[in-house]
Amino acid sequence: MIVAGGGITGAGVLREAVRMGLRAVLVEKNDFAWGTSSRSSKLVHGGLRYLKQGRLHLTWESVRHRQRLLAEAPGLVEPIGFLMPVYSKRGPGRWSLEAGLTLYDLMAGRRYHHYYGAGAFSELVPGIDKGGLCGGFGFMDAQVDDARLVLRLIDESVQKGAAALNYTSVTEIRRDERGEVSGASVVDTSTGQTMFLSAPVVINATGSWAETLHASPVPGLHLRPLRGSHLMLPSWRLPVYQAVTLVHPDDGRPLFIIPWEGALMLGTTDIDHGHGLEGEIVMDKHEAQYMIECLRAYFPGRDLGLKDCVSSYSGIRPVLSKADKPPSQESREHVVWKDRGLVTVTGGKLTTFRALAKDALKAASDRLPGKPEPKMSEPVFDPAGPLPEKRRGLSTNTWQRLLGRYGQMAGQMVMRAEKKDLSFIPGTLTLWAELPAAAQAGQIMHLSDLMLRRVRPGILLSEGGRAYLDRVEALCRPVLDWDKKRWAAERSMYMEYWDYVHSVPL
Ligand SMILES: Cc1cc2nc3c(=O)[nH]c(=O)nc-3n(C[C@H](O)[C@H](O)[C@H](O)COP(=O)(O)OP(=O)(O)OC[C@H]3O[C@@H](n4cnc5c(N)ncnc54)[C@H](O)[C@@H]3O)c2cc1C
């Protein structure tokens, strides 16, 4: 089986295919998780707003997946508390939220939500606008490192015999004289070398790019590229210890400010991308302004501005659209299209990746005689191992975080590291030791792969962590086969790329 696309959908398909005993290869045009799957809001959630839109099935399915991932991937998928203020003349009222949150909890089979009066609520969110504040709710969802979720799935698939190639693009689906899929032509995007891969099934998991390999068979239904963007702030700028849901004063859309990996994430927008999908996805000034205005409205005394943000990132939602609704009302359900060995799976969410994998593999089953059905009852990951007895001075939380993100690789990473590298990169929860370990794990073509996806200082720190690049180089030089000249070139390419894609549009 060939899997085109190395985001969460492709990675999920690869992992389940391997579990079924299939020989599978995944090919990704850029780096693994380069697409939307490293640019999400990093929530594993039911999505309260989908409930409001009456999308009960999507919310229910997502809540079930959230509960399973929380149980099966500790340290990678972790609970996060949310706070949602209730104002007398702003946003939804107490009783409609109470009804929605009760349903949300019923779906999870557990009561999480709680109402706080105005005094208690403003203590939980110091600095929040108290004008008209009636109180607010607390509830539970979960968050993840999206790129590491993808990478752990790919790493474990490769350990079990699959192959995964980054910087390799599917250029053509090949068919025999009867029109049945016989494989795919692929090109190594760095060398230009082409290859034919033979397989009876190609799963097209290219997300927003899916129609470049398989035109929609449903009249009038097409992928609508909707851009969503985020701004990152340093955590000291706002005392937000749990995620806070905000309602934009201009259009009533929900936004979040979420603590993540030692920084704060503010998002998101939902607008027509309006550009082709060939190049990089970059936020514009209006989106940045729109988001910061919302934050300013809720924290009026904090004098917050774009000058406080350290980085930005944007992604494209793979949203299927028929009726051209307002972006935020478009469905987030996924689709599966089948055409004689080509199976396209697109849409959906990070949270529900196993459902997408199952549906894609089921759709391919007529091409896989004798193969079992996808085994969804098994835990998604291989056991990462218990917490070790020798902790090398790291806390239980840090160990859990490493086991969740790197699986069985975590133990070796810590044991091999020098003591000084078992400390955090300032402003993040990332250990210095993660850099060489992630670099050694393979397929780093560019410094941006390492800084933006394998580990995330590139989006957590101002100027992409420029101030730390000497230490990054010193740590990774022994494991990356780059000479001095290559390091210099990679550093300057990374900074140029970061300025274009991740700087804050002022
Ligand atoms: C702003 C934003 C916030 C979001 N927040 C959340 C959230 O909090 N929780 C949640 O559950 N979901 C969220 N989502 C949705 C979720 O991120 C996406 O549904 C999911 O990441 C899509 O994954 P994918 O693998 O289908 O696509 P992608 O991650 O985009 O992967 C597709 C890959 O295919 C590759 N590709 C393209 N063409 C080819 C080719 N010809 N050959 C080989 N490879 C190719 C691309 O390079 C890309 O890496 C969010 C989306 C956005 C935009």
Coordinates of C-alpha atoms and ligand atoms in Angstrom, one line a residue:
M1 CA 0.0 0.0 0.0
I2 CA 1.2 3.5 -0.8
V3 CA 0.1 6.3 1.5
A4 CA 0.4 9.8 0.1
G5 CA 0.7 12.5 2.7
G6 CA 2.6 12.5 6.0
G7 CA 0.1 14.5 8.2
I8 CA -2.0 12.9 10.9
T9 CA -4.3 11.2 8.4
G10 CA -1.5 9.5 6.5
A11 CA 0.3 8.7 9.7
G12 CA -2.8 7.2 11.2
V13 CA -3.5 5.1 8.1
L14 CA 0.1 3.8 8.0
R15 CA 0.0 2.8 11.7
E16 CA -3.3 0.8 11.3
A17 CA -2.1 -0.7 8.0
V18 CA 1.0 -2.0 9.7
R19 CA -1.2 -3.4 12.5
M20 CA -3.2 -5.3 9.8
G21 CA 0.0 -6.9 8.5
L22 CA 0.2 -4.8 5.3
R23 CA 3.4 -3.8 3.6
A24 CA 3.1 0.0 3.4
V25 CA 5.1 3.0 2.4
L26 CA 4.2 6.6 3.2
V27 CA 5.5 9.4 1.1
E28 CA 5.3 13.1 2.1
K29 CA 6.1 15.9 -0.3
N30 CA 7.6 18.2 2.4
D31 CA 8.6 17.2 5.9
F32 CA 6.5 14.9 8.0
A33 CA 3.7 16.9 9.6
W34 CA 4.6 19.9 7.4
G35 CA 1.0 20.6 6.5
T36 CA -2.0 21.4 8.7
S37 CA -1.0 18.7 11.2
S38 CA 1.7 20.9 12.8
R39 CA -0.3 24.1 12.5
S40 CA -3.5 23.2 14.4
S41 CA -4.8 24.6 17.8
K42 CA -3.3 21.4 19.3
L43 CA -6.5 20.4 20.9
V44 CA -7.9 16.9 21.2
H45 CA -11.4 17.9 21.7
G46 CA -15.1 17.3 21.0
G47 CA -15.5 20.9 19.9
L48 CA -18.2 22.7 21.8
R49 CA -18.9 24.9 18.9
Y50 CA -19.8 21.9 16.7
L51 CA -22.4 21.0 19.4
K52 CA -23.8 24.5 19.0
Q53 CA -24.1 23.8 15.3
G54 CA -26.1 20.7 16.0
R55 CA -23.3 18.4 14.8
L56 CA -23.9 15.8 17.6
H57 CA -22.3 12.9 15.8
L58 CA -19.0 14.7 15.1
T59 CA -18.9 16.0 18.7
W60 CA -19.8 12.6 20.2
E61 CA -17.2 10.7 18.1
S62 CA -14.5 13.3 18.9
V63 CA -15.2 13.1 22.7
R64 CA -14.9 9.3 22.5
H65 CA -11.6 9.6 20.7
R66 CA -10.4 12.2 23.2
Q67 CA -11.1 9.9 26.1
R68 CA -9.3 7.0 24.5
L69 CA -6.3 9.1 23.6
L70 CA -6.1 10.5 27.1
A71 CA -6.0 7.0 28.4
E72 CA -3.6 5.6 25.8
A73 CA -1.2 8.5 25.2
P74 CA -0.3 10.1 28.5
G75 CA 2.4 12.7 28.2
L76 CA 1.4 13.4 24.6
V77 CA -2.3 13.9 25.0
E78 CA -2.9 15.6 28.3
P79 CA -6.0 17.1 29.9
I80 CA -6.3 20.9 30.0
G81 CA -8.8 22.9 31.9
F82 CA -10.9 25.5 30.0
L83 CA -12.5 28.6 31.4
M84 CA -15.4 30.4 29.7
P85 CA -16.6 33.7 31.0
V86 CA -20.3 34.6 31.0
Y87 CA -21.1 38.3 30.5
S88 CA -24.5 40.0 30.8
K89 CA -24.2 41.6 27.3
R90 CA -21.6 39.6 25.5
G91 CA -21.4 36.0 24.2
P92 CA -23.7 33.1 25.1
G93 CA -25.6 33.1 28.3
R94 CA -25.2 30.9 31.4
W95 CA -28.1 28.5 30.7
S96 CA -27.3 27.8 27.1
L97 CA -23.7 27.1 28.1
E98 CA -24.9 24.9 31.0
A99 CA -27.0 22.9 28.5
G100 CA -24.1 22.5 26.1
L101 CA -21.6 21.5 28.7
T102 CA -24.0 19.0 30.3
L103 CA -24.4 17.3 27.0
Y104 CA -20.6 17.5 26.5
D105 CA -20.0 15.8 29.8
L106 CA -22.7 13.2 29.1
M107 CA -20.8 12.2 26.0
A108 CA -17.7 11.7 28.0
G109 CA -19.6 9.8 30.7
R110 CA -18.2 12.1 33.4
R111 CA -19.1 15.4 34.9
Y112 CA -16.3 17.9 34.4
H113 CA -18.0 21.3 34.2
H114 CA -18.5 23.7 37.0
Y115 CA -20.0 27.2 37.3
Y116 CA -18.1 29.9 39.2
G117 CA -19.5 33.2 40.4
A118 CA -17.9 36.5 39.2
G119 CA -15.5 36.8 42.1
A120 CA -14.2 33.3 41.9
F121 CA -14.0 33.5 38.1
S122 CA -11.9 36.7 38.0
E123 CA -9.5 35.1 40.5
L124 CA -9.0 32.3 38.1
V125 CA -8.4 34.7 35.2
P126 CA -6.6 37.7 36.8
G127 CA -7.0 40.8 34.7
I128 CA -10.1 39.7 32.8
D129 CA -12.6 42.5 32.0
K130 CA -15.0 42.6 35.0
G131 CA -17.5 45.0 33.3
G132 CA -20.7 42.9 33.1
L133 CA -19.0 39.7 34.2
C134 CA -21.6 37.4 35.7
G135 CA -19.2 34.4 36.3
G136 CA -18.1 31.6 34.1
F137 CA -17.6 27.9 33.5
G138 CA -14.7 25.6 33.9
F139 CA -14.6 22.4 31.9
M140 CA -12.1 19.9 30.6
D141 CA -10.7 19.1 27.2
A142 CA -7.3 17.9 26.1
Q143 CA -4.2 19.1 24.2
V144 CA -1.4 17.5 22.3
D145 CA 1.8 18.3 20.4
D146 CA 0.3 17.8 17.0
A147 CA 3.6 17.2 15.1
R148 CA 4.9 14.7 17.7
L149 CA 1.6 12.8 17.5
V150 CA 2.2 12.4 13.7
L151 CA 5.9 11.5 14.3
R152 CA 5.3 9.0 16.9
L153 CA 2.8 7.2 14.7
I154 CA 5.3 7.2 11.8
D155 CA 8.2 6.1 14.0
E156 CA 6.3 3.2 15.5
S157 CA 5.1 2.1 12.0
V158 CA 8.7 2.2 10.7
Q159 CA 9.9 0.2 13.7
K160 CA 7.2 -2.5 12.7
G161 CA 8.4 -2.7 9.1
A162 CA 6.8 0.2 7.2
A163 CA 8.8 2.7 5.2
A164 CA 8.3 6.5 5.3
L165 CA 10.0 9.0 3.0
N166 CA 9.8 12.7 3.5
Y167 CA 10.5 15.2 0.7
T168 CA 9.0 12.7 -1.8
S169 CA 5.9 13.7 -3.7
V170 CA 3.4 11.5 -5.5
T171 CA 3.2 13.0 -9.0
E172 CA 0.8 10.5 -10.7
I173 CA -1.5 7.6 -9.8
R174 CA -0.6 4.9 -12.2
R175 CA -3.2 2.5 -13.6
D176 CA -3.2 -0.7 -15.7
E177 CA -5.1 -1.1 -19.0
R178 CA -8.3 -1.9 -17.1
G179 CA -8.0 1.3 -15.2
E180 CA -7.1 -0.4 -11.9
V181 CA -4.4 1.2 -9.7
S182 CA -1.0 -0.3 -10.2
G183 CA 1.1 2.1 -8.2
A184 CA 2.3 5.7 -8.2
S185 CA 5.1 7.8 -9.7
V186 CA 7.0 9.7 -7.1
V187 CA 9.7 12.2 -7.2
D188 CA 12.4 13.0 -4.6
T189 CA 11.8 16.7 -4.3
S190 CA 15.4 17.5 -3.3
T191 CA 17.2 15.6 -6.0
G192 CA 14.5 15.5 -8.7
Q193 CA 15.0 11.7 -9.0
T194 CA 11.8 9.9 -10.0
M195 CA 10.6 6.4 -9.1
F196 CA 7.7 4.1 -9.7
L197 CA 6.3 2.4 -6.7
S198 CA 4.1 -0.6 -7.4
A199 CA 1.0 -1.3 -5.2
P200 CA -2.6 -2.3 -5.7
V201 CA -3.8 0.4 -3.3
V202 CA -2.9 4.1 -3.0
I203 CA -4.4 6.0 0.0
N204 CA -4.6 9.6 -0.8
A205 CA -4.2 11.4 2.6
T206 CA -3.0 14.7 1.3
G207 CA -5.5 16.8 3.3
S208 CA -6.2 20.1 1.6
W209 CA -4.2 19.0 -1.4
A210 CA -6.4 15.8 -2.0
E211 CA -8.0 17.1 -5.2
T212 CA -4.6 17.4 -6.9
L213 CA -4.5 13.5 -6.9
H214 CA -8.3 12.7 -7.0
A215 CA -10.9 15.1 -8.3
S216 CA -14.1 15.1 -6.1
P217 CA -16.6 12.5 -7.5
V218 CA -19.5 14.4 -5.9
P219 CA -20.9 17.1 -8.1
G220 CA -20.5 20.5 -6.5
L221 CA -18.6 19.2 -3.5
H222 CA -15.0 20.5 -3.3
L223 CA -12.3 21.2 -0.8
R224 CA -12.5 24.7 0.3
P225 CA -9.2 26.0 1.6
L226 CA -10.0 27.8 4.8
R227 CA -7.0 29.4 6.6
G228 CA -6.7 29.4 10.3
S229 CA -3.9 31.3 12.1
H230 CA -2.4 31.6 15.5
L231 CA -0.1 34.0 17.4
M232 CA 2.2 32.9 20.1
L233 CA 3.0 35.0 23.2
P234 CA 5.5 34.4 26.0
S235 CA 3.7 33.0 29.1
W236 CA 4.8 35.8 31.4
R237 CA 2.8 38.3 29.3
L238 CA -0.6 37.1 30.7
P239 CA -1.4 35.2 33.9
V240 CA -3.4 32.5 32.1
Y241 CA -2.9 29.1 33.7
Q242 CA -5.8 27.3 32.0
A243 CA -7.2 27.9 28.5
V244 CA -9.7 30.6 28.2
T245 CA -12.5 30.8 25.6
L246 CA -13.1 34.3 24.3
V247 CA -15.9 35.5 22.0
H248 CA -14.8 38.0 19.5
P249 CA -16.6 41.3 20.1
D250 CA -16.9 42.0 16.3
D251 CA -18.4 38.8 15.0
G252 CA -19.1 36.6 18.0
R253 CA -16.7 33.8 16.9
P254 CA -15.0 31.9 19.6
L255 CA -11.2 32.3 20.1
F256 CA -8.9 30.6 22.6
I257 CA -5.9 31.7 24.6
I258 CA -4.2 28.4 25.5
P259 CA -1.1 27.7 27.5
W260 CA 1.1 25.3 25.5
E261 CA 4.6 24.0 26.0
G262 CA 5.6 27.0 28.2
A263 CA 4.1 29.7 25.9
L264 CA 0.6 31.0 25.1
M265 CA -1.2 30.3 21.9
L266 CA -3.9 32.7 20.6
G267 CA -6.2 31.5 17.9
T268 CA -7.8 31.1 15.6
T269 CA -9.1 32.7 12.4
D270 CA -11.3 31.0 9.8
I271 CA -11.1 32.7 6.4
D272 CA -10.9 31.8 2.7
H273 CA -7.3 31.3 2.0
G274 CA -7.6 33.2 -1.3
H275 CA -4.2 32.0 -2.6
G276 CA -3.1 28.9 -4.4
L277 CA -1.9 26.0 -2.3
E278 CA 1.5 25.7 -4.0
G279 CA 3.5 27.8 -1.6
E280 CA 3.8 28.5 2.1
I281 CA 0.7 29.3 4.2
V282 CA 1.2 32.7 5.9
M283 CA -1.1 34.8 8.0
D284 CA -1.9 38.4 7.0
K285 CA -2.0 41.6 9.0
H286 CA -5.8 41.6 9.3
E287 CA -5.8 38.2 11.0
A288 CA -3.2 39.3 13.5
Q289 CA -5.0 42.5 14.2
Y290 CA -8.4 40.6 14.6
M291 CA -7.0 38.2 17.1
I292 CA -5.1 40.7 19.2
E293 CA -8.2 43.0 19.4
C294 CA -10.1 40.2 20.9
L295 CA -7.4 39.6 23.6
R296 CA -7.3 43.4 24.3
A297 CA -11.1 43.5 24.8
Y298 CA -10.9 40.7 27.4
F299 CA -7.7 42.0 29.2
P300 CA -8.1 45.8 28.9
G301 CA -5.6 46.7 31.5
R302 CA -2.7 44.7 30.0
D303 CA -1.8 46.9 27.1
L304 CA -1.4 43.9 24.8
G305 CA -0.3 44.4 21.2
L306 CA 1.3 42.5 18.4
K307 CA 4.6 43.7 19.7
D308 CA 4.1 41.2 22.5
C309 CA 3.8 38.2 20.2
V310 CA 6.8 36.1 19.4
S311 CA 5.7 34.1 16.4
S312 CA 2.8 33.2 14.2
Y313 CA 1.7 30.2 12.2
S314 CA -1.1 29.4 9.7
G315 CA -2.6 26.2 8.3
I316 CA -5.3 25.2 5.9
R317 CA -8.4 23.3 7.0
P318 CA -9.3 20.5 4.7
V319 CA -13.0 21.4 4.7
L320 CA -15.5 19.9 2.2
S321 CA -17.9 22.5 1.0
K322 CA -21.0 22.4 -1.1
A323 CA -23.1 25.4 -0.2
D324 CA -20.5 28.1 0.4
K325 CA -21.6 28.7 3.9
P326 CA -19.8 31.2 6.2
P327 CA -16.4 29.5 6.9
S328 CA -17.0 28.6 10.6
Q329 CA -20.3 26.9 9.7
E330 CA -18.8 24.5 7.2
S331 CA -18.9 20.8 8.2
R332 CA -15.7 19.3 9.7
E333 CA -16.8 15.7 8.8
H334 CA -14.5 13.6 6.7
V335 CA -15.2 11.9 3.3
V336 CA -13.9 8.8 1.7
W337 CA -13.8 8.5 -2.1
K338 CA -13.0 5.3 -3.9
D339 CA -11.9 4.8 -7.5
R340 CA -10.5 1.3 -8.4
G341 CA -7.7 1.1 -5.9
L342 CA -7.4 4.8 -5.2
V343 CA -8.9 5.7 -1.8
T344 CA -9.0 9.4 -0.8
V345 CA -9.7 10.3 2.8
T346 CA -9.9 13.9 3.7
G347 CA -11.6 16.4 6.0
G348 CA -12.0 15.6 9.6
K349 CA -9.9 16.6 12.6
L350 CA -6.7 15.7 14.3
T351 CA -8.7 14.3 17.1
T352 CA -10.6 11.7 15.0
F353 CA -7.6 10.4 13.0
R354 CA -8.3 6.8 13.9
A355 CA -11.8 7.0 12.5
L356 CA -10.4 8.4 9.2
A357 CA -7.8 5.5 9.1
K358 CA -10.5 2.9 9.8
D359 CA -12.8 4.2 7.1
A360 CA -10.0 4.5 4.5
L361 CA -8.7 1.0 5.2
K362 CA -12.2 -0.5 5.1
A363 CA -12.8 1.2 1.7
A364 CA -9.6 -0.5 0.5
S365 CA -10.6 -3.9 1.8
D366 CA -11.8 -5.3 -1.6
R367 CA -8.2 -4.8 -2.8
L368 CA -6.7 -6.6 0.1
P369 CA -8.0 -10.1 0.0
G370 CA -7.3 -12.2 3.1
K371 CA -6.3 -9.2 5.2
P372 CA -8.1 -8.6 8.5
E373 CA -10.2 -5.6 9.2
P374 CA -8.4 -2.7 11.0
K375 CA -8.1 -3.6 14.7
M376 CA -9.3 -0.5 16.4
S377 CA -9.6 -2.1 19.8
E378 CA -5.8 -2.1 20.2
P379 CA -4.2 0.9 21.9
V380 CA -3.0 3.4 19.4
F381 CA 0.7 3.3 20.5
D382 CA 3.1 0.6 21.6
P383 CA 3.7 0.8 25.4
A384 CA 6.3 3.5 26.0
G385 CA 7.5 1.6 29.1
P386 CA 7.1 2.5 32.8
L387 CA 8.7 5.5 34.4
P388 CA 12.3 4.5 35.1
E389 CA 13.7 4.1 38.5
K390 CA 16.7 6.3 37.7
R391 CA 15.2 9.6 36.9
R392 CA 18.4 11.6 36.4
G393 CA 16.8 14.5 38.3
L394 CA 13.9 14.9 36.0
S395 CA 10.4 15.3 37.4
T396 CA 7.6 12.7 36.9
N397 CA 5.9 15.2 34.6
T398 CA 8.9 15.7 32.4
W399 CA 9.5 12.0 32.1
Q400 CA 5.8 11.4 31.2
R401 CA 6.1 14.2 28.6
L402 CA 9.1 12.5 27.0
L403 CA 7.6 9.1 27.1
G404 CA 4.5 10.4 25.5
R405 CA 6.3 12.3 22.7
Y406 CA 9.1 9.9 21.9
G407 CA 7.8 6.5 23.1
Q408 CA 10.5 3.9 23.7
M409 CA 13.1 6.3 22.5
A410 CA 12.7 8.5 25.6
G411 CA 14.8 6.3 28.0
Q412 CA 17.8 6.2 25.8
M413 CA 17.5 10.0 25.1
V414 CA 17.8 10.8 28.8
M415 CA 20.4 8.2 29.7
R416 CA 22.8 9.3 26.9
A417 CA 22.4 13.0 27.5
E418 CA 24.9 15.1 29.4
K419 CA 23.5 16.4 32.7
K420 CA 23.7 20.0 31.5
D421 CA 21.4 19.1 28.5
L422 CA 18.7 17.8 30.9
S423 CA 17.5 21.3 31.4
F424 CA 14.9 23.3 29.6
I425 CA 15.4 25.6 26.7
P426 CA 14.4 28.9 28.3
G427 CA 10.8 29.8 27.8
T428 CA 9.8 26.2 26.8
L429 CA 9.2 22.8 28.3
T430 CA 11.7 21.3 25.8
L431 CA 14.9 19.8 27.1
W432 CA 18.1 20.6 25.2
A433 CA 18.7 16.8 25.0
E434 CA 15.6 16.4 22.8
L435 CA 17.4 18.2 19.9
P436 CA 20.2 15.8 19.2
A437 CA 17.9 12.8 19.9
A438 CA 15.3 14.0 17.5
A439 CA 18.0 14.8 15.0
Q440 CA 19.4 11.4 15.3
A441 CA 16.0 9.7 14.8
G442 CA 16.4 10.5 11.2
Q443 CA 15.3 12.2 8.0
I444 CA 16.2 15.7 9.0
M445 CA 16.8 17.4 5.7
H446 CA 16.8 21.0 6.9
L447 CA 17.2 22.8 10.2
S448 CA 13.6 23.9 9.9
D449 CA 12.5 20.3 10.2
L450 CA 14.2 20.0 13.5
M451 CA 13.3 23.4 15.0
L452 CA 9.7 23.6 13.8
R453 CA 8.4 20.0 14.0
R454 CA 10.6 17.4 15.6
V455 CA 10.9 19.8 18.5
R456 CA 9.1 23.2 18.6
P457 CA 11.3 26.0 19.8
G458 CA 10.9 27.6 16.3
I459 CA 7.3 28.6 17.2
L460 CA 7.8 29.0 20.9
L461 CA 10.6 31.5 20.9
S462 CA 11.1 34.9 19.4
E463 CA 12.9 34.9 16.1
G464 CA 12.6 31.1 16.0
G465 CA 15.2 30.7 18.7
R466 CA 17.9 32.5 16.8
A467 CA 19.7 33.3 20.1
Y468 CA 20.2 29.6 20.7
L469 CA 21.4 28.4 17.3
D470 CA 25.0 28.1 18.4
R471 CA 24.1 25.7 21.1
V472 CA 21.7 23.8 18.7
E473 CA 24.5 23.4 16.3
A474 CA 27.0 22.3 18.9
L475 CA 24.5 19.7 20.2
C476 CA 23.5 18.4 16.8
R477 CA 26.8 18.5 14.9
P478 CA 27.8 15.0 16.0
V479 CA 24.6 13.4 14.8
L480 CA 23.8 15.4 11.6
D481 CA 26.2 14.8 8.8
W482 CA 26.6 18.5 7.9
D483 CA 29.9 20.3 7.6
K484 CA 30.5 23.9 8.7
K485 CA 29.5 25.3 5.3
R486 CA 26.2 23.3 5.4
W487 CA 25.5 24.5 8.9
A488 CA 26.0 28.1 7.9
A489 CA 23.7 27.6 4.9
E490 CA 21.0 25.8 6.9
R491 CA 21.1 28.5 9.6
S492 CA 20.6 31.3 7.1
M493 CA 17.9 29.4 5.2
Y494 CA 16.1 28.7 8.4
M495 CA 16.1 32.4 9.5
E496 CA 14.9 33.5 6.1
Y497 CA 12.1 30.9 6.1
W498 CA 11.2 31.8 9.7
D499 CA 11.0 35.5 8.8
Y500 CA 8.7 34.8 5.9
V501 CA 6.4 32.2 7.5
H502 CA 6.5 32.6 11.3
S503 CA 7.2 36.2 12.0
V504 CA 4.4 38.4 13.4
P505 CA 2.9 40.7 10.7
L506 CA 3.1 44.1 12.3
Ligands
LIG1 C1 -6.0 26.6 12.3 C2 -6.4 25.2 12.5 C3 -6.6 24.7 13.8 C4 -7.0 23.4 14.0 N1 -7.2 22.9 15.2 C5 -7.5 21.6 15.5 C6 -7.6 21.1 16.8 O1 -7.3 21.9 17.7 N2 -8.0 19.9 17.0 C7 -8.3 19.1 15.9 O2 -8.7 17.9 16.2 N3 -8.2 19.5 14.6 C8 -7.8 20.7 14.4 N4 -7.7 21.2 13.1 C9 -7.9 20.3 12.0 C10 -6.7 19.4 11.8 O3 -5.5 20.1 12.0 C11 -6.7 18.8 10.4 O4 -7.9 18.2 10.1 C12 -5.6 17.8 10.2 O5 -4.3 18.2 10.6 C13 -5.5 17.4 8.7 O6 -4.5 16.4 8.6 P1 -4.2 15.7 7.2 O7 -3.1 14.7 7.5 O8 -5.4 15.3 6.5 O9 -3.6 16.9 6.3 P2 -2.2 17.6 6.4 O10 -1.7 17.7 7.8 O11 -2.2 18.9 5.7 O12 -1.3 16.6 5.7 C14 -1.3 16.5 4.2 C15 0.1 16.3 3.8 O13 0.1 15.9 2.4 C16 1.3 16.4 1.8 N5 1.1 16.3 0.4 C17 0.4 17.1 -0.4 N6 0.4 16.7 -1.7 C18 1.2 15.6 -1.7 C19 1.7 14.7 -2.7 N7 1.3 14.9 -4.0 N8 2.5 13.7 -2.4 C20 2.9 13.5 -1.1 N9 2.5 14.3 -0.1 C21 1.6 15.3 -0.4 C22 1.4 17.8 2.4 O14 2.7 18.3 2.3 C23 0.9 17.6 3.8 O15 2.0 17.5 4.7 C24 -7.2 22.5 12.9 C25 -7.0 23.0 11.6 C26 -6.6 24.3 11.4 C27 -6.3 24.8 10.0

